[in-house]
Coordinates of C-alpha atoms in Angstrom, one line a residue:
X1 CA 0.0 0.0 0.0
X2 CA 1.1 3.4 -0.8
X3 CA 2.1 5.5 1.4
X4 CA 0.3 9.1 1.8
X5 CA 3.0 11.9 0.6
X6 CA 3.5 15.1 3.5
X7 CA 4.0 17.9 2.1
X8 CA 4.3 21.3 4.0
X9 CA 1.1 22.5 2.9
X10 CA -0.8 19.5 3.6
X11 CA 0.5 19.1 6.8
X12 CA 0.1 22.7 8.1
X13 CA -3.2 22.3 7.1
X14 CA -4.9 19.3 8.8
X15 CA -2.8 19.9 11.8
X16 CA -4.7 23.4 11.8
X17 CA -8.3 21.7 11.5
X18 CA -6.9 19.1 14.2
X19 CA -6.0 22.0 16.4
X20 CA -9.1 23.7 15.9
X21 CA -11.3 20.4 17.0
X22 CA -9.4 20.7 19.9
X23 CA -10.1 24.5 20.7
X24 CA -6.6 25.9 20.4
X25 CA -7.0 29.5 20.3
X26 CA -4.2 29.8 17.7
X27 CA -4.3 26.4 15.3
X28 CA -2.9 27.5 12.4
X29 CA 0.6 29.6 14.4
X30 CA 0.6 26.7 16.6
X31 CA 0.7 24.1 13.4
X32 CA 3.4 27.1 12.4
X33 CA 5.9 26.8 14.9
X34 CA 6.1 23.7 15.7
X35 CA 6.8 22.1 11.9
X36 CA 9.8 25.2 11.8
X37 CA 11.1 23.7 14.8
X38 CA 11.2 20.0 13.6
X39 CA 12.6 21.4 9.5
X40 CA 15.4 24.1 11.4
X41 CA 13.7 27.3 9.8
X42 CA 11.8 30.5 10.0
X43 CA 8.3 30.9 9.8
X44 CA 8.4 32.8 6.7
X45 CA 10.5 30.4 5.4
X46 CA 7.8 27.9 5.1
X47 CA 6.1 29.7 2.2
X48 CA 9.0 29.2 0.1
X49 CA 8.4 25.5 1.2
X50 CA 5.0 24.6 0.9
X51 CA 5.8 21.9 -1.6
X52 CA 8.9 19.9 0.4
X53 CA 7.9 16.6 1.3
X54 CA 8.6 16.1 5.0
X55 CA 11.1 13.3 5.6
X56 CA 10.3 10.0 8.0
X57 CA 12.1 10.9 10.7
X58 CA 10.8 14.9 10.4
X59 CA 7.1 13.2 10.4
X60 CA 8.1 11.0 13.5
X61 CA 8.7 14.4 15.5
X62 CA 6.7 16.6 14.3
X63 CA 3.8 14.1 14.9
X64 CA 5.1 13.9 19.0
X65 CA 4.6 17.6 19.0
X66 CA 1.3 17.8 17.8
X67 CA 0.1 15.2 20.5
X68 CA 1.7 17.1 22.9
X69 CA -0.1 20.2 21.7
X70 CA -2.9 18.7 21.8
X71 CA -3.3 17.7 25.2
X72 CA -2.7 21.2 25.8
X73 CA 0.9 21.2 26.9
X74 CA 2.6 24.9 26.1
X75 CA 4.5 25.9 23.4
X76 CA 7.3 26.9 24.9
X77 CA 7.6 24.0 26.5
X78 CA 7.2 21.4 23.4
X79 CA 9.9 23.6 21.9
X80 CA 11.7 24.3 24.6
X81 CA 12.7 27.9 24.5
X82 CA 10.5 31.5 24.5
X83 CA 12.0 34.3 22.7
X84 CA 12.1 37.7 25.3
X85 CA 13.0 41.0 24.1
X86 CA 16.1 39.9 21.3
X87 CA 17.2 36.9 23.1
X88 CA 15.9 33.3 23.7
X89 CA 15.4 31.6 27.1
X90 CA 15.0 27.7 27.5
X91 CA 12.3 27.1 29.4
X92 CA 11.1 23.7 30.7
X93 CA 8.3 23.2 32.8
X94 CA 10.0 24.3 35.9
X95 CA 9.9 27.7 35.3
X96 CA 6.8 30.5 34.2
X97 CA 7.1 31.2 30.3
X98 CA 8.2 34.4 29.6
X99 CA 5.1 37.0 28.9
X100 CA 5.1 40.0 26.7
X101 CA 4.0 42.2 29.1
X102 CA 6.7 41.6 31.0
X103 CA 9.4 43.0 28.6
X104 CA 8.1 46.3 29.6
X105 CA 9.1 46.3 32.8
X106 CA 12.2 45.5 32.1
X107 CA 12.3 48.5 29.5
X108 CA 11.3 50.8 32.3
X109 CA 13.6 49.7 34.2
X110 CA 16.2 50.5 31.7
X111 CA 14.9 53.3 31.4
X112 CA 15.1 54.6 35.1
X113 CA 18.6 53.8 35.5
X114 CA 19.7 55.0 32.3
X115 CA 17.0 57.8 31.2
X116 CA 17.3 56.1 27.4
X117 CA 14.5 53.7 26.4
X118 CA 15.5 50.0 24.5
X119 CA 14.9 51.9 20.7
X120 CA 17.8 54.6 21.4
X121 CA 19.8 51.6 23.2
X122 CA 19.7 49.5 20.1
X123 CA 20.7 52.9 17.9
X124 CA 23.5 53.5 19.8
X125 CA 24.6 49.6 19.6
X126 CA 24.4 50.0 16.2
X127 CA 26.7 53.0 15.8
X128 CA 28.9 51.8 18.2
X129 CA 29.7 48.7 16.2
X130 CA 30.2 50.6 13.1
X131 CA 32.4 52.7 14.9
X132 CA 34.5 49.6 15.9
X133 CA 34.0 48.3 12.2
X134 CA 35.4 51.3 10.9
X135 CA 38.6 52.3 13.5
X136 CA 39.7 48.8 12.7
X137 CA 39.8 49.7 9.3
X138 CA 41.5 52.7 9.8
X139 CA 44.0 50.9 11.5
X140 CA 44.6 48.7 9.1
X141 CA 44.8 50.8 5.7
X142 CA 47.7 52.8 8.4
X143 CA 49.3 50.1 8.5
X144 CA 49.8 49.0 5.0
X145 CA 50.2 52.8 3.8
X146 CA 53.1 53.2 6.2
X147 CA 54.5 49.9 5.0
X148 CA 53.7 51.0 1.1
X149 CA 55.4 54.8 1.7
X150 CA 58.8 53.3 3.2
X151 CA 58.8 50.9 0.1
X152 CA 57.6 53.7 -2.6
X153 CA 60.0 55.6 -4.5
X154 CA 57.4 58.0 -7.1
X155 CA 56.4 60.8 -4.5
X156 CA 52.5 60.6 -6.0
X157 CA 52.1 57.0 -5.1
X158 CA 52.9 57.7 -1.7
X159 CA 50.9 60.8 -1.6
X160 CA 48.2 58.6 -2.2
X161 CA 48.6 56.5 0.4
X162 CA 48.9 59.0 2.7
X163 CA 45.7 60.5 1.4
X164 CA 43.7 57.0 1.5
X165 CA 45.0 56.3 5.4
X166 CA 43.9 59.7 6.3
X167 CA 40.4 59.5 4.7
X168 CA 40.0 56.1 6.5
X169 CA 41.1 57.8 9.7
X170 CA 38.6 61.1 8.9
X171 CA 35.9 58.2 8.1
X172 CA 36.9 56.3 11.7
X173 CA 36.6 60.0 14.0
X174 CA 33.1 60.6 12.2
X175 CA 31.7 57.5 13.0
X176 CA 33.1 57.7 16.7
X177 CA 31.8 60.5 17.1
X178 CA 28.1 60.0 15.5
X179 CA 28.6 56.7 18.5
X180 CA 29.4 58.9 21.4
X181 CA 33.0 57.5 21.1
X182 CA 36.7 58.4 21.6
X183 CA 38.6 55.9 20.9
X184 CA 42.0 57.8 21.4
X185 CA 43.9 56.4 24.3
X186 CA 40.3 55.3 25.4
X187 CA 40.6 52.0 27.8
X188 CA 38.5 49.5 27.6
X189 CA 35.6 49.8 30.4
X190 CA 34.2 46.5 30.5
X191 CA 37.9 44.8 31.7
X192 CA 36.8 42.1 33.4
X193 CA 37.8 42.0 37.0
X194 CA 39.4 38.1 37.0
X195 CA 40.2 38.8 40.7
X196 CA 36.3 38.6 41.7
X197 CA 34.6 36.2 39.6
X198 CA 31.3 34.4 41.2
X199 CA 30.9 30.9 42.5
X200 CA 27.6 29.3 41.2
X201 CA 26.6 29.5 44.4
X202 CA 28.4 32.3 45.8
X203 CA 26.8 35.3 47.6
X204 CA 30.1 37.1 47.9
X205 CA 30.5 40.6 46.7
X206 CA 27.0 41.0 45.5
X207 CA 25.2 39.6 48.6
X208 CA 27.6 41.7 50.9
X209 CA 30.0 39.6 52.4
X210 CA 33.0 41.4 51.0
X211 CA 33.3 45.2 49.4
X212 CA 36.1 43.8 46.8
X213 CA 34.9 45.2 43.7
X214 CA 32.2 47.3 44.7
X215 CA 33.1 50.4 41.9
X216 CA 33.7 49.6 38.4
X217 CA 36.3 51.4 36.8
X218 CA 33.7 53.0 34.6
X219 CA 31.8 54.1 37.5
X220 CA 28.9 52.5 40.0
X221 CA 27.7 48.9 40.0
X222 CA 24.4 48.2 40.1
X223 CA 23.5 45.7 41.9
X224 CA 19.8 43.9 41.1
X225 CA 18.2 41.1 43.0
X226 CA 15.2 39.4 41.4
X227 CA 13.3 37.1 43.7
X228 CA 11.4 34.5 41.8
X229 CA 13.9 34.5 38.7
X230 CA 12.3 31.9 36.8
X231 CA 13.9 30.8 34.0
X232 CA 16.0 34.9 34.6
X233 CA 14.2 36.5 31.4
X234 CA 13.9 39.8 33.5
X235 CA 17.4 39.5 35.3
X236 CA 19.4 38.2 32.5
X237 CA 17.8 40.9 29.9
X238 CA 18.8 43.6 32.4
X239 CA 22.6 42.2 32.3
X240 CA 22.4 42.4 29.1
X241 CA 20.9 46.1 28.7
X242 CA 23.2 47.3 31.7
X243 CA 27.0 46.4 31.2
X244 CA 28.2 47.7 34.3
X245 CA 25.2 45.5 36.7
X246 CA 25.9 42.3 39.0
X247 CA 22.8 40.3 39.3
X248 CA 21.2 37.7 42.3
X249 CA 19.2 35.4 41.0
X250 CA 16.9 33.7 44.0
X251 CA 14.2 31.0 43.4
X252 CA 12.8 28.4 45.7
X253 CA 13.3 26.3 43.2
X254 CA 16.2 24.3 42.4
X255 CA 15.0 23.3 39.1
X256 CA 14.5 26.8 37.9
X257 CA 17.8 27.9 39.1
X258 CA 19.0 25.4 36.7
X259 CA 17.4 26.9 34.5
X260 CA 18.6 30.9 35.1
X261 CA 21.9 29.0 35.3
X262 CA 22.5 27.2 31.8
X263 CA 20.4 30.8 30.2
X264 CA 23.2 33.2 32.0
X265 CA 25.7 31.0 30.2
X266 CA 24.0 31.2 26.7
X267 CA 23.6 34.8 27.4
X268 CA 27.1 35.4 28.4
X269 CA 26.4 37.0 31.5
X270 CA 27.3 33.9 34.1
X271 CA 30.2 35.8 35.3
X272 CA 28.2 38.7 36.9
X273 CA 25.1 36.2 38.1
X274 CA 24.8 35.1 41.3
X275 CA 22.7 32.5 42.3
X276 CA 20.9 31.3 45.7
X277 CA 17.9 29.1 46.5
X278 CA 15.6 30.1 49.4
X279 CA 12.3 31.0 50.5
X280 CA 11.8 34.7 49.2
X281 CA 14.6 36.2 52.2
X282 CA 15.6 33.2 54.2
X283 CA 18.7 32.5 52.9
X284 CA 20.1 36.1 51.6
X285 CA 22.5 37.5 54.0
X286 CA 21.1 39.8 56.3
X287 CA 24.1 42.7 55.5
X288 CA 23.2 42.2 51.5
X289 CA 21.7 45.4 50.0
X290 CA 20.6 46.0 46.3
X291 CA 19.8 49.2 44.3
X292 CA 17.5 47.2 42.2
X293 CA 14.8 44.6 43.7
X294 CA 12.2 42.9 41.1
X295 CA 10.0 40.3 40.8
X296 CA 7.2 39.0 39.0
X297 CA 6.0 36.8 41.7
X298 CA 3.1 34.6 41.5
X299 CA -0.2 36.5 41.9
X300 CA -3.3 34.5 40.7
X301 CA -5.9 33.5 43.9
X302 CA -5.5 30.2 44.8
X303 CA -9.3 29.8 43.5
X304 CA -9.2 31.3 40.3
X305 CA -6.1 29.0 38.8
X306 CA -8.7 26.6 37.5
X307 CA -10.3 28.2 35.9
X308 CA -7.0 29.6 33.8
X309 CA -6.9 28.5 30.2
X310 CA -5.7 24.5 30.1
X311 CA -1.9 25.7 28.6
X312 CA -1.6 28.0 31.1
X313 CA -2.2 25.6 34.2
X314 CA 0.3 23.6 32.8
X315 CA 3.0 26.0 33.9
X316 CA 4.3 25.4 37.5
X317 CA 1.9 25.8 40.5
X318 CA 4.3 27.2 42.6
X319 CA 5.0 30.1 40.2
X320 CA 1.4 31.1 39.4
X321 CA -0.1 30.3 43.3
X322 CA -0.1 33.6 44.8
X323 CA -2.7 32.3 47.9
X324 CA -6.1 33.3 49.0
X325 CA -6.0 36.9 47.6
X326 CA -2.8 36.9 45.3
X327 CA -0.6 38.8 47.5
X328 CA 0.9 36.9 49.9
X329 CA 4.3 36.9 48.2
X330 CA 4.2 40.7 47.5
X331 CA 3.9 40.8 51.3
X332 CA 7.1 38.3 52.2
X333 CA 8.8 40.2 49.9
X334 CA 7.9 43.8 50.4
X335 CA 8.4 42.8 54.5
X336 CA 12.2 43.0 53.6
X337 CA 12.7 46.2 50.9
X338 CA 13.6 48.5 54.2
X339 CA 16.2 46.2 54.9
X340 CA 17.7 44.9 51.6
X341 CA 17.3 48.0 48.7
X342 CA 20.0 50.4 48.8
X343 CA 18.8 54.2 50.2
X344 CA 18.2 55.3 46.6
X345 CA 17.1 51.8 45.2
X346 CA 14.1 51.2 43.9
X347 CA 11.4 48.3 44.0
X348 CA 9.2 46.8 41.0
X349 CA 6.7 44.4 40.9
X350 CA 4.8 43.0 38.0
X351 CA 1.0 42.5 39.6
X352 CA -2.1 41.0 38.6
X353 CA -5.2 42.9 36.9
X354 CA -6.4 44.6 40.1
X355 CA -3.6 44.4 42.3
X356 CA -1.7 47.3 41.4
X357 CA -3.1 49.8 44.5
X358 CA -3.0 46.9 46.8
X359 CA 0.5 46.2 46.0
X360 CA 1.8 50.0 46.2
X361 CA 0.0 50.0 49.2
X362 CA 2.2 47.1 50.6
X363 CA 5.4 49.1 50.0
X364 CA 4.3 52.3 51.4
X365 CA 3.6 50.5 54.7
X366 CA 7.5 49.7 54.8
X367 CA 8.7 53.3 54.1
X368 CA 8.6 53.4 50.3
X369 CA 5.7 56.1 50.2
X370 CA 6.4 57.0 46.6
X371 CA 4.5 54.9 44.3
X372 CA 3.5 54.8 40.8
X373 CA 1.2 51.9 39.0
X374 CA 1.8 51.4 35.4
X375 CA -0.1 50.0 32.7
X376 CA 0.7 47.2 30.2
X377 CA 0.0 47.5 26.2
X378 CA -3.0 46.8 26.5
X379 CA -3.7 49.5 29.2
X380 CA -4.0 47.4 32.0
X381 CA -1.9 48.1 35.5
X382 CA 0.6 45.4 35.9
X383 CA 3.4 47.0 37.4
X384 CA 4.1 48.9 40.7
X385 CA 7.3 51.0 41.7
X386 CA 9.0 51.9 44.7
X387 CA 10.6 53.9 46.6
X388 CA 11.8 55.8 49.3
X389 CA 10.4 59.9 49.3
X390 CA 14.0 60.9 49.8
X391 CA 15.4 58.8 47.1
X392 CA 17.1 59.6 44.1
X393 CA 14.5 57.9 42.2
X394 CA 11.9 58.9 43.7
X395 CA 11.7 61.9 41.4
X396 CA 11.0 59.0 38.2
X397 CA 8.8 57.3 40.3
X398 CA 6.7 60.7 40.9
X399 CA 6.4 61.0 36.9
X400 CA 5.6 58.1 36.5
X401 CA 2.2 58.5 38.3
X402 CA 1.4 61.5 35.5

């Protein structure tokens, strides 16, 4: 008997009629992202492929997925990663998937200790590596000329080379400067500090328990602790966006630290990551103090979570159980702000629709009277910041609030 021929097209679509018989919000994406996983390519890749036969082996997975899909596992999980802001995560179901809606906070953030938002960050990247691009050739067509004018005898030869090594220079100082740059004598201010690199499961330095290496030589480390890190999408991306940062990573979970773990490493941050399991406080040292504390804790009433869409009460109990009301981990964790956030730190909170007041109210109880609650894209509250009235950032909290 002959067997029935998979192509792409045929296979995106009855796995987007099986999806639908099986209430998937999204069939067709769904069918989408799982078949570019199993062939290696984009999504818009697959309309240049609609008439590639699918190989044994690529039907073999792809059909595991769609099972797994079906029974209404995530995603993210099937595929095992969830792309944040420009950078993938792994995700397994130990930790919460990453959320849109959370990227803005960690833009806001950015944004407070900075006062540039992600869109002039990513401009300034940009020029910067074209600045880099174009010293280094510079340097090169220097060299060459210099070697070319020793060797040249005809006087117009090597006034050309001169000319073409000072044009690449002129080219070099142009771009530097469009970048912010001057690369001059400039040292390198991200050296890395080999005297005070972190244990896996060190608290030292960052936690407190010594001052080596408080000061970059650029200027102030910040130091950011985010209690229920999850897989680290709002930690890591914060490394990432703030070169001159150190970062704690605490979860009660050991599995999801595993996770924060092997992402710091793909993210090439691990050497300014810390990483401690404990109870929301228990087990940070009582000295430790942070200019940044954030957390998207979990926040759903304990009586509402079934009643959550099937995918979504797939992902870990423990990061979604936020007790009787939602808050009782906003109030473990706001109980120790006085304590552990830096006199001009600041706290942040992603919250629950409808938590937002209750939640600022929480950290105004510990000292932190000036709060702001901002909304998500779709215009719903979802975050709260913190902080102290005579704080240096209590003056972007305050317009915030506008």
């Amino acid at each position: 008997m002959e067997q029935a021929v998979w192509t792409v097209s045929k296979i995106l679509q009855w796995t987007q009629q099986y999806f639908s018989g099986k209430g998937l919000e999204n069939p067709r994406l769904d069918a989408e992202v799982l078949l570019c996983d199993v062939l290696g390519c984009r999504r818009i890749d697959l309309f240049m492929r609609l008439q590639q036969e699918l190989q044994p082996e690529e039907l073999k997975k792809f059909r595991e997925f769609v099972l797994r899909r079906a029974a209404w596992e995530p995603l993210a999980y099937i595929i095992g990663r969830k792309t944040f802001l420009q950078w993938e995560f792994k995700v397994t179901p130990a930790v919460l998937i990453p959320r849109p809606e959370t990227e803005l906070l960690v833009e806001k953030l950015v944004h407070c200790l900075t006062g540039k938002t992600l869109t002039q960050m990513e401009k300034e990247a940009f020029w910067r590596k074209k600045a880099e691009e174009a010293k280094a050739a510079a340097e090169k067509v220097k060299a060459v000329s210099a070697e070319k004018m020793q060797m040249e005898t005809d006087p117009a030869k090597a006034a050309a080379w001169q000319m073409e090594a000072e044009a690449r220079a002129a080219v070099a100082a142009e771009t530097a400067e469009r970048a912010g740059l001057v690369f001059a004598g400039q040292q390198e201010s991200n050296e890395e500090n080999t005297a005070d690199r972190p244990a896996e499961d060190g608290t030292r330095d960052i936690a407190g328990n010594t001052d080596a290496g408080r000061e970059q030589a650029a200027g102030h480390t910040v130091d950011i602790l985010d209690i229920g890190v999850g897989s680290g999408a709002i930690l890591l991306s914060l490394l990432k966006l703030l070169p001159g940062s150190r970062g704690l990573a605490v979860d009660i979970s050991a599995e999801a630290l595993a996770v924060t773990k092997e992402n710091a490493r793909s993210l090439g941050v691990a050497d300014r990551t810390w990483f401690i399991q404990s109870d929301f406080w228990s087990r940070i040292p009582a000295k430790s103090q942070f200019e940044i504390v954030v957390s998207n804790p979990p926040y759903i009433p304990a009586q509402v979570i079934g009643t959550l869409a099937r995918d979504v009460q797939k992902e870990p109990r423990l990061a979604l159980d936020g007790g009787q009301d939602g808050l009782d981990a906003y109030r473990n964790i706001t109980a120790g702000m006085a304590q552990h956030i830096k006199p001009d730190g600041l706290a942040a909170f992603e919250v629950g629709i409808g938590q937002g007041e209750a939640v600022a109210a929480l950290c105004r109880e510990q000292g932190f009277s000036v709060t702001a609650v901002a909304k998500d894209y779709a215009g719903i509250d979802r975050m709260v910041f913190a902080a102290r009235p005579d704080s240096v950032k209590a003056e972007w909290v305050k317009k915030l609030q506008k």
